[in-house]
Tab-separated table of C-alpha atoms in Angstrom:
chain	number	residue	atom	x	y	z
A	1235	UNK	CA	-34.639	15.746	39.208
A	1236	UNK	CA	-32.665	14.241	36.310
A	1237	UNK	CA	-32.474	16.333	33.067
A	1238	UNK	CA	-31.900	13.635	30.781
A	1239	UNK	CA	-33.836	10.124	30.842
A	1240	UNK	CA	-32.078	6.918	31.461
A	1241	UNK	CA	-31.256	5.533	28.253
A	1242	UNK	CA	-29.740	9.065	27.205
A	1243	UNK	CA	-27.027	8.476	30.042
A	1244	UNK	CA	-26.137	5.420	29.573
A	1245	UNK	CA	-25.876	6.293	25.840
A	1246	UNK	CA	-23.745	9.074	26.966
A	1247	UNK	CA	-21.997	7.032	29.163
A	1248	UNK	CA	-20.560	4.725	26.606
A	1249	UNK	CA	-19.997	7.272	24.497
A	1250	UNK	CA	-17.541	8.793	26.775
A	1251	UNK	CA	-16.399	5.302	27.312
A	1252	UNK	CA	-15.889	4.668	23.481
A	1253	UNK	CA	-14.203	7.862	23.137
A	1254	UNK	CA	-11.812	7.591	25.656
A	1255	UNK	CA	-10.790	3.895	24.641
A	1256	UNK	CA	-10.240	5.323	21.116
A	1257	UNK	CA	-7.821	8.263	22.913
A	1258	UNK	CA	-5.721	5.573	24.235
A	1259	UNK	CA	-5.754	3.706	21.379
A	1260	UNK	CA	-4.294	6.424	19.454
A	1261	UNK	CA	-1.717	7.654	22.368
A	1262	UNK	CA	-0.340	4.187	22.188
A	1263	UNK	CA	0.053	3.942	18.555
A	1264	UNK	CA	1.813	6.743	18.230
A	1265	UNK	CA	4.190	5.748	20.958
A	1266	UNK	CA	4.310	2.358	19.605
A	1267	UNK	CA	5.390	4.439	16.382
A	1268	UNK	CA	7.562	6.797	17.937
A	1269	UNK	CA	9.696	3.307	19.300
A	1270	UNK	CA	9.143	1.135	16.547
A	1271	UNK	CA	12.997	0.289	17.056
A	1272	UNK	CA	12.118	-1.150	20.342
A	1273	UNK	CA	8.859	-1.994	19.460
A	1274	UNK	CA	8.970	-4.096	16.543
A	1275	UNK	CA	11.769	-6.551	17.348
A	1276	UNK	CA	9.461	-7.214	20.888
A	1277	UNK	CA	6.330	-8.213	18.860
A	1278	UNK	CA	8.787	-10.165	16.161
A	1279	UNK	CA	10.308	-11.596	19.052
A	1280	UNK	CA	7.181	-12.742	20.513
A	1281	UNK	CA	5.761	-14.270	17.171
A	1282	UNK	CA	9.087	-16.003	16.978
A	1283	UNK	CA	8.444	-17.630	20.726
A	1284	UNK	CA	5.204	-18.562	20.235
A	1285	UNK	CA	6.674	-20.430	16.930
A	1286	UNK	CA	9.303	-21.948	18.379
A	1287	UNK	CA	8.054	-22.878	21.996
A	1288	UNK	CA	7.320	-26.594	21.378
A	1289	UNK	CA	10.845	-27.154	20.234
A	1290	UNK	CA	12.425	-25.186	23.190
A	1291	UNK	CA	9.995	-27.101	25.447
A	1292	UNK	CA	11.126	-30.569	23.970
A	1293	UNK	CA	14.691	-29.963	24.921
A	1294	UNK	CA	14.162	-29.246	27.829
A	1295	UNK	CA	11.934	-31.949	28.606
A	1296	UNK	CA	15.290	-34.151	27.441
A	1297	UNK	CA	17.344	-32.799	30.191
A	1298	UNK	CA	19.049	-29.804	28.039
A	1299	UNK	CA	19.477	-27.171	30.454
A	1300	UNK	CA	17.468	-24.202	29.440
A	1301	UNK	CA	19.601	-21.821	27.977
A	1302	UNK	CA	21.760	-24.138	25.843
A	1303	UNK	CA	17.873	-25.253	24.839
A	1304	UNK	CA	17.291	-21.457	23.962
A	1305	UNK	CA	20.542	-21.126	22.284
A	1306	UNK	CA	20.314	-23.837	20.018
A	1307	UNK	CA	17.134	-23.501	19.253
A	1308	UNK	CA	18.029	-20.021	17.984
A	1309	UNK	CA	20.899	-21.567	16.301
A	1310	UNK	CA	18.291	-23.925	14.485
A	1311	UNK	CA	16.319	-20.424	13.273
A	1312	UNK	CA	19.262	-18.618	11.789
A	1313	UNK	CA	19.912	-22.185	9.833
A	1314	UNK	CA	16.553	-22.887	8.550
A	1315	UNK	CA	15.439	-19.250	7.700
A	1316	UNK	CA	18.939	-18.335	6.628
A	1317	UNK	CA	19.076	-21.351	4.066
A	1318	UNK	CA	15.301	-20.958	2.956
A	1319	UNK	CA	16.102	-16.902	2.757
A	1320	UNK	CA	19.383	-18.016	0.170
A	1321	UNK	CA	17.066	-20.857	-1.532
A	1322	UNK	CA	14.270	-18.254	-2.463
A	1323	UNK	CA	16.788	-16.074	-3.014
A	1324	UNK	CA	18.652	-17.804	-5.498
A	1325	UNK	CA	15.648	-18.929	-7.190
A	1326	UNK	CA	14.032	-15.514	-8.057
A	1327	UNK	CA	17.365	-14.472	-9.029
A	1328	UNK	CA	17.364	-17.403	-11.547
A	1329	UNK	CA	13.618	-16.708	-12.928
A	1330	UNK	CA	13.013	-13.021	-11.932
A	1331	UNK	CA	13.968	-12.253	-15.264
A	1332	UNK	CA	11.754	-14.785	-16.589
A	1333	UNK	CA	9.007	-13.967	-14.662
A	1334	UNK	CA	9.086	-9.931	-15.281
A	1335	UNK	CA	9.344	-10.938	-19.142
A	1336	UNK	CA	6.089	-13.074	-18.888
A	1337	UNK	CA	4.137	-9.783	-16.850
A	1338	UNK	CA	5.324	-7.821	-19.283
A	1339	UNK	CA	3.965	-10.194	-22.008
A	1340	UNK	CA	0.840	-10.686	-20.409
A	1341	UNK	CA	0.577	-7.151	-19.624
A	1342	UNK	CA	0.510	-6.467	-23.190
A	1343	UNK	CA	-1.621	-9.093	-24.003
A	1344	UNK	CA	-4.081	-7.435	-21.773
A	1345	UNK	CA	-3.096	-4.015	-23.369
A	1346	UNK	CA	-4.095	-5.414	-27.285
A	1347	UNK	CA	-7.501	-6.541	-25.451
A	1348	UNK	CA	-8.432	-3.159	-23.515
A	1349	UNK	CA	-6.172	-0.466	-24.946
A	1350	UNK	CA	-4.809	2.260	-22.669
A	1351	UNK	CA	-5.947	0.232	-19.516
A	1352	UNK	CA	-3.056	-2.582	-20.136
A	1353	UNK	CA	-0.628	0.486	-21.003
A	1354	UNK	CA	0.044	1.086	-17.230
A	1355	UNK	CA	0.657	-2.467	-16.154
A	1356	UNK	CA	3.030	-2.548	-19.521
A	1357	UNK	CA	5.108	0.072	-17.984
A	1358	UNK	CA	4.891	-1.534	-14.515
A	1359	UNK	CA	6.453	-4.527	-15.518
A	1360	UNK	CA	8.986	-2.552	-17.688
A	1361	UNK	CA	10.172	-0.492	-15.220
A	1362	UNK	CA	9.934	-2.925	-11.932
A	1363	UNK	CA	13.859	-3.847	-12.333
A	1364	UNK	CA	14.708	0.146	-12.753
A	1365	UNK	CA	12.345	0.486	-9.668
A	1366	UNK	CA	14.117	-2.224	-7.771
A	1367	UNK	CA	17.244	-0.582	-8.778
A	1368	UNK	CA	16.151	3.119	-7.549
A	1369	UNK	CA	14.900	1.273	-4.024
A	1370	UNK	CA	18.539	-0.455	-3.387
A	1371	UNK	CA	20.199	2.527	-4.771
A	1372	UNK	CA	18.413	4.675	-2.176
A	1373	UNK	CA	18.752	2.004	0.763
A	1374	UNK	CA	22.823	2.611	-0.460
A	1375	UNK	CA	22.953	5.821	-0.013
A	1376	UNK	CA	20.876	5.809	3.402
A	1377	UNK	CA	23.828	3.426	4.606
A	1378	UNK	CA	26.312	6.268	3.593
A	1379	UNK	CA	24.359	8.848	5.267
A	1380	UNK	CA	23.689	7.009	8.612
A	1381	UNK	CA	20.352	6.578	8.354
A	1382	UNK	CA	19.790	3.277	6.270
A	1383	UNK	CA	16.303	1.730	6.539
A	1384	UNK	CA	18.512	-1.623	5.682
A	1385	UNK	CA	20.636	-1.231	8.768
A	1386	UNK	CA	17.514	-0.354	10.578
A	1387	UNK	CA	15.979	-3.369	9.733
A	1388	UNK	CA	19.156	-5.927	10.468
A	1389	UNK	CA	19.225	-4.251	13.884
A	1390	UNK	CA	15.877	-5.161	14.886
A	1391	UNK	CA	16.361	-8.189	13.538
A	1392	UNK	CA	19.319	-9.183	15.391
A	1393	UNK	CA	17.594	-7.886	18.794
A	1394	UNK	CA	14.336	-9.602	17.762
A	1395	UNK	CA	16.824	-12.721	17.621
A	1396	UNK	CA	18.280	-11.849	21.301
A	1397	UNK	CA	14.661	-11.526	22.871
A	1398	UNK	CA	13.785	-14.718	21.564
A	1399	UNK	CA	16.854	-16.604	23.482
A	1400	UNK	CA	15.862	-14.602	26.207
A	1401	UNK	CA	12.165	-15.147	26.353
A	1402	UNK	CA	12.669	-18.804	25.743
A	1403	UNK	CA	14.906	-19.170	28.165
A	1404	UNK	CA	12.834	-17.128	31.148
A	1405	UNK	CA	9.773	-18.339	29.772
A	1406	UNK	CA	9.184	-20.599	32.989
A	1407	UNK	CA	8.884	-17.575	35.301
A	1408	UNK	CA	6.748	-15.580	33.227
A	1409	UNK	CA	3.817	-16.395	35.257
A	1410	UNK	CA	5.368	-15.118	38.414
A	1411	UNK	CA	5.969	-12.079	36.458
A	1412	UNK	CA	2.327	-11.613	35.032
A	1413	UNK	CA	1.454	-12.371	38.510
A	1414	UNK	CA	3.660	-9.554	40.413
A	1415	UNK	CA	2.449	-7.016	38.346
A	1416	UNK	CA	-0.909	-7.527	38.587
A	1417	UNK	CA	-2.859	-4.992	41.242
A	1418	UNK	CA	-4.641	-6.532	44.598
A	1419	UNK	CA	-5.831	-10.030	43.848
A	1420	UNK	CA	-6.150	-10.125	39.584
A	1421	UNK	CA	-3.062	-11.903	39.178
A	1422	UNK	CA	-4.814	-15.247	38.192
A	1423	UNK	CA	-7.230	-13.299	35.610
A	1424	UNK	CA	-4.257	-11.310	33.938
A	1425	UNK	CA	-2.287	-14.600	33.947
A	1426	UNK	CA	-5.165	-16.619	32.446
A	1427	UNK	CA	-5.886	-13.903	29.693
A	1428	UNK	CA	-1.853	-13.603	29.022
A	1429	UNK	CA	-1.721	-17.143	28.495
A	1430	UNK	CA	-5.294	-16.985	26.176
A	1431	UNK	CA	-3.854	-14.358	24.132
A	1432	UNK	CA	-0.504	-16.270	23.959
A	1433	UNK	CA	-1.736	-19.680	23.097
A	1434	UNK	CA	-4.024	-17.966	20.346
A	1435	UNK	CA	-0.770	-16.758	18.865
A	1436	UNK	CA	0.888	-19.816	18.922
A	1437	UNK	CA	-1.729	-21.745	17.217
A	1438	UNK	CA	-2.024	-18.905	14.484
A	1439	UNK	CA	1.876	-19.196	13.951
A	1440	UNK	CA	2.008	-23.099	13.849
A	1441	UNK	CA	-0.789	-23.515	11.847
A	1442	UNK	CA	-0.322	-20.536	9.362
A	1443	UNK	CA	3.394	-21.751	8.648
A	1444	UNK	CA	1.872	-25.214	7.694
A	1445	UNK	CA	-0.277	-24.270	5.936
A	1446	UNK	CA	1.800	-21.781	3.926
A	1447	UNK	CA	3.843	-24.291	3.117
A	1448	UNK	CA	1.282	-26.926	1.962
A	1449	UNK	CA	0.236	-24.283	-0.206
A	1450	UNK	CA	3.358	-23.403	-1.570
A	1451	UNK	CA	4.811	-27.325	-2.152
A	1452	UNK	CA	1.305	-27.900	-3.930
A	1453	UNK	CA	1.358	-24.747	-6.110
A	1454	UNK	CA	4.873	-25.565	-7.042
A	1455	UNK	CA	4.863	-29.034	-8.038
A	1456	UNK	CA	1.386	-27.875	-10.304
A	1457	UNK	CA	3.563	-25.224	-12.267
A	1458	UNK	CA	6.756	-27.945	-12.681
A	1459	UNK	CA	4.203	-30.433	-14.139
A	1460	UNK	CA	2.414	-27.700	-16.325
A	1461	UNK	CA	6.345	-26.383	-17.230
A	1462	UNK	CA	5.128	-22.400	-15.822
A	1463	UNK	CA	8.725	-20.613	-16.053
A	1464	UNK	CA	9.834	-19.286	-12.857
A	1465	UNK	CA	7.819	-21.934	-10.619
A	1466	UNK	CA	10.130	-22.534	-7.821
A	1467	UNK	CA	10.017	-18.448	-7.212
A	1468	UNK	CA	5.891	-18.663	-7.624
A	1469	UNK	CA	6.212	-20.807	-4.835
A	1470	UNK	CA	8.256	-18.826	-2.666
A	1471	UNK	CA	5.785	-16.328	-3.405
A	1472	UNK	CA	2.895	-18.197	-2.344
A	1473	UNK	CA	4.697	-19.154	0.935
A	1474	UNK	CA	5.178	-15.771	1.894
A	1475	UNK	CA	1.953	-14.671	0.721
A	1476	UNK	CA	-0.129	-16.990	2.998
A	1477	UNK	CA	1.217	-15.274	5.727
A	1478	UNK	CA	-1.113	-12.182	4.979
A	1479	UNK	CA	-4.635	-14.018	5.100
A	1480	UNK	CA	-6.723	-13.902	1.783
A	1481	UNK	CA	-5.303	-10.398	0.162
A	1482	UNK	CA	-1.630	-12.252	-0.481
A	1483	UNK	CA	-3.557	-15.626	-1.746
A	1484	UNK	CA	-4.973	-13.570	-4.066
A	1485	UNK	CA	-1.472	-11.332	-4.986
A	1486	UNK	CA	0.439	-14.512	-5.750
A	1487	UNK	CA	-2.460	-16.785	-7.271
A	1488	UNK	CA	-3.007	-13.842	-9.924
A	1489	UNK	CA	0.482	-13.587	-10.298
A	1490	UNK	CA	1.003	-17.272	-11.203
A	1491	UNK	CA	-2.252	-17.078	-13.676
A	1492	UNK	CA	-0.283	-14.074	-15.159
A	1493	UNK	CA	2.914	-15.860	-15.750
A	1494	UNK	CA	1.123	-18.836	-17.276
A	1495	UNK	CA	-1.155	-16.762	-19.645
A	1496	UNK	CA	2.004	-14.832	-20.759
A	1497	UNK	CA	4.228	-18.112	-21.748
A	1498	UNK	CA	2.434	-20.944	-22.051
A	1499	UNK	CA	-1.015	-19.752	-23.509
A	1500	UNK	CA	-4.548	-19.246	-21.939
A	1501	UNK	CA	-4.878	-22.853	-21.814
A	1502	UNK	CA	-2.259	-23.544	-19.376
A	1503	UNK	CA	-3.110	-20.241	-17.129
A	1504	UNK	CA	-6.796	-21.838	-16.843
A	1505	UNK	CA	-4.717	-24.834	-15.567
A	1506	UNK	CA	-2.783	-22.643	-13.418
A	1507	UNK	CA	-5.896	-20.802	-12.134
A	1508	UNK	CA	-7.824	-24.289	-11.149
A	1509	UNK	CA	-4.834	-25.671	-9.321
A	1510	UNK	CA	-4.313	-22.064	-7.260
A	1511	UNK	CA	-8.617	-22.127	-6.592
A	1512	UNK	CA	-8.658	-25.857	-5.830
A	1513	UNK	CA	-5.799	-25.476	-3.450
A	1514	UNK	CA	-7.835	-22.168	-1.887
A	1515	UNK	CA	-10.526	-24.585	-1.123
A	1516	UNK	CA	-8.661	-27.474	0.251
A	1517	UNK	CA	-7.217	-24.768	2.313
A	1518	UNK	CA	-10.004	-23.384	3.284
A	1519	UNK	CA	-12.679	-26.423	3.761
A	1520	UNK	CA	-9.822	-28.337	5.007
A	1521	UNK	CA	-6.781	-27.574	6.267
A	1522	UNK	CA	-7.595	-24.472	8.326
A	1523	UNK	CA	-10.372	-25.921	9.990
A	1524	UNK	CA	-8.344	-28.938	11.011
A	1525	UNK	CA	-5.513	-27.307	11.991
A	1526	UNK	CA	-6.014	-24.683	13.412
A	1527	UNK	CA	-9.385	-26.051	14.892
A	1528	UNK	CA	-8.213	-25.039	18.433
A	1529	UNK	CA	-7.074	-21.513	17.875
A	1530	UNK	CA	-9.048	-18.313	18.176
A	1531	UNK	CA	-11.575	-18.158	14.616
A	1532	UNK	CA	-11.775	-14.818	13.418
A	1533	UNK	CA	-14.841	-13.866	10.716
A	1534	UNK	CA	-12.968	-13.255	7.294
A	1535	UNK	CA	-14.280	-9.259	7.686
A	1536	UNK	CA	-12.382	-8.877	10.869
A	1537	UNK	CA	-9.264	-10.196	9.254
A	1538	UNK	CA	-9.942	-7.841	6.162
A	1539	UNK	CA	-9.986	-4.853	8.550
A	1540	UNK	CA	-7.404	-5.828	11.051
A	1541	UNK	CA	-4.894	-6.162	7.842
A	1542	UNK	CA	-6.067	-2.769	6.316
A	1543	UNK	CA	-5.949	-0.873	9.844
A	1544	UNK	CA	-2.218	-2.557	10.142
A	1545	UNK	CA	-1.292	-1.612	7.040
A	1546	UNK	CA	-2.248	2.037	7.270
A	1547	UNK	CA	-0.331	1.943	10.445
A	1548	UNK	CA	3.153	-0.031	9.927
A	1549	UNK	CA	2.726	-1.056	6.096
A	1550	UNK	CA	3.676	-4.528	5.021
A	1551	UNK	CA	5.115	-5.036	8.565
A	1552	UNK	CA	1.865	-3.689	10.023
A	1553	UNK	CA	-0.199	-6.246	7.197
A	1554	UNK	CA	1.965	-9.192	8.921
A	1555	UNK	CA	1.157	-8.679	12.596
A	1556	UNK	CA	-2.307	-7.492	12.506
A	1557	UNK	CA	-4.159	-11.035	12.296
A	1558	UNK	CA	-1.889	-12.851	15.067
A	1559	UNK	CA	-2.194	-9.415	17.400
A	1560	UNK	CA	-5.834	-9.382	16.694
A	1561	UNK	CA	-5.780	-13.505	17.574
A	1562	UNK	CA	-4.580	-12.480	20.720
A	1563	UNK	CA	-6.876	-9.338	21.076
A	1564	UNK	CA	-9.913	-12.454	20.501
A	1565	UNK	CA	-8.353	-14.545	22.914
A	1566	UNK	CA	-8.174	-12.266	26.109
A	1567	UNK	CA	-11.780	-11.361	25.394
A	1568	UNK	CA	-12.650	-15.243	24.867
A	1569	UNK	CA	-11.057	-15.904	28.340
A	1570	UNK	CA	-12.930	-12.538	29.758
A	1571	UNK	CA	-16.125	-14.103	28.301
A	1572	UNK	CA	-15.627	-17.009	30.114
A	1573	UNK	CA	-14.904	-15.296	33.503
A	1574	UNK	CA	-17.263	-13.340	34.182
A	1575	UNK	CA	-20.441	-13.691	31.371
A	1576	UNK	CA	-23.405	-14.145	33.567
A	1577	UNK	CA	-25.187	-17.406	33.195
A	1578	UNK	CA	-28.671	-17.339	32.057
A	1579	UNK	CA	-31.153	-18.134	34.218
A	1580	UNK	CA	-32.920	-21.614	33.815
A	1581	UNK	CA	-36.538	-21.966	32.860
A	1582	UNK	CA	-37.870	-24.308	35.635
């Protein structure tokens, strides 16, 4: 005799099912926490392969044996992020001042409009170089002490940069890999959702770094013909931004409205605030459905909440690889889908 009807077990049933997913869940963050030295430079490292694949695979396809392939394609990296890293440098050391003086004019524009609620953002933008200042000085004195988050961060850098070579290089037998450690006969389902998950990431890191900088050239060469001070840096904002779907769009559009307002009137920062919406759209009703057309599409609430959930986790760093992780979560579940939905049975 059962003491519970049907649908009350299986509602139980899932529940424990739910639950003990979510246990899991949590162990793993926390571990993934506990080793985010290890951690971190693996998923960088993997973001960086999936980026840089198609060039690997083009040298080798020219007869350049694999690991002078991998090694100059990591070569290539260093040069092209290490120049772009000096260029925006250099440029919001150039403007930063320039920029922080228009906030803090617009900030007090806003504060003669709406009294004490502009005060804050007065003081904000007052204070943001003493801020910087206090951050560096503390990041100094970490370095001193042995336990600098800057010489944390280099260090996972340079390993992310030493998995890359390597997973470039032994990308080939990653199948067999996939394959040997895959129990009884699953090897060809955990191989076909590794390389699901994989190829989602790719697309998302092809297409968002295209995209960001379509966005950012566009932005740009609106605030040089409208004269905005500090336009090249708005840019480089705007680049990095687009890397954090919607929520850094929004950051660096309201930032370049806020400039514009401050030094060149409201006229211009209306300007400034069409160019920033009508390049939204075009990226939105264009670009990122042709581009990346053929990578996993994620509903703009999942992104929302897979960026929140990663930044309560990691912060910033958490913000950047929530959407590709979550592109990857999508495309094992796609491929699952695939294997083993049950078709529907024909009306005949």
């Amino acid at each position: 005799m059962q003491l519970l009807p049907d649908p009350v077990r299986r509602l139980a049933a899932w529940c424990a099912v739910i639950l003990l997913a979510a246990g899991v869940l949590y162990v793993g963050i926390l571990l993934c926490s506990a080793l985010r030295t290890a951690v971190v430079p693996v998923l960088l490292a993997l973001l960086g392969t999936a980026l840089l694949g198609p060039l690997h695979r083009r040298l080798v396809k020219a007869k350049v044996n694999r690991s002078v392939a991998a090694g100059l394609t990591c070569v290539a990296v260093v040069a092209v992020v290490g120049g772009a890293v000096y260029i925006v440098v250099a440029a919001l050391i150039d403007t930063g001042d320039q920029i922080v003086a228009s906030l803090k004019d617009a900030a007090q524009g806003v504060a003669d409009h709406f009294g004490a609620a502009g005060t804050s953002l007065d003081d904000l933008a007052t204070n943001a170089k003493d801020l910087l200042t206090k951050f560096g000085g503390t990041a100094a004195s970490n370095v001193i002490s042995g336990v600098s988050v800057v010489g944390e961060a280099i260090a996972m850098a340079v390993l992310a940069l030493f998995l890359v070579f390597f997973f470039l290089r032994d990308s080939h037998k990653a199948a067999d890999l996939i394959r040997g450690m895959a129990p009884g006969k699953n090897g060809d389902t955990l191989e076909a959702m590794a390389r699901r998950a994989y190829e989602a990431v790719e697309g998302f890191m092809r297409g968002t770094s295209f995209i960001a900088l379509i966005d950012a050239v566009c932005i740009t060469l609106g605030l040089l013909v409208l004269d905005v001070p500090g336009a090249v840096g708005l840019g480089a904002l705007v680049f990095v931004g687009a890397f954090i779907p919607y929520l850094g769009a929004f950051i660096s559009g309201a930032v370049a409205v806020l400039v514009a307002l401050a030094d060149r009137g409201f006229v211009i920062a209306l300007w400034v605030l069409g160019i920033v919406l009508a390049v939204q759209v075009l990226e939105g009703h264009v670009l990122t459905p042709m581009i990346q057309s053929r990578t996993v599409q994620m509903h703009p609430a999942v992104v929302m909440v897979a960026i929140t959930a990663g930044a309560s986790v990691a912060g910033v760093l958490g913000m950047l690889l929530a959407v590709p992780l979550t592109a990857a979560v999508f495309g094992v579940v796609h491929e699952l889908r695939a294997r083993y939905q049950v078709p529907e049975p024909s009306d005949s």
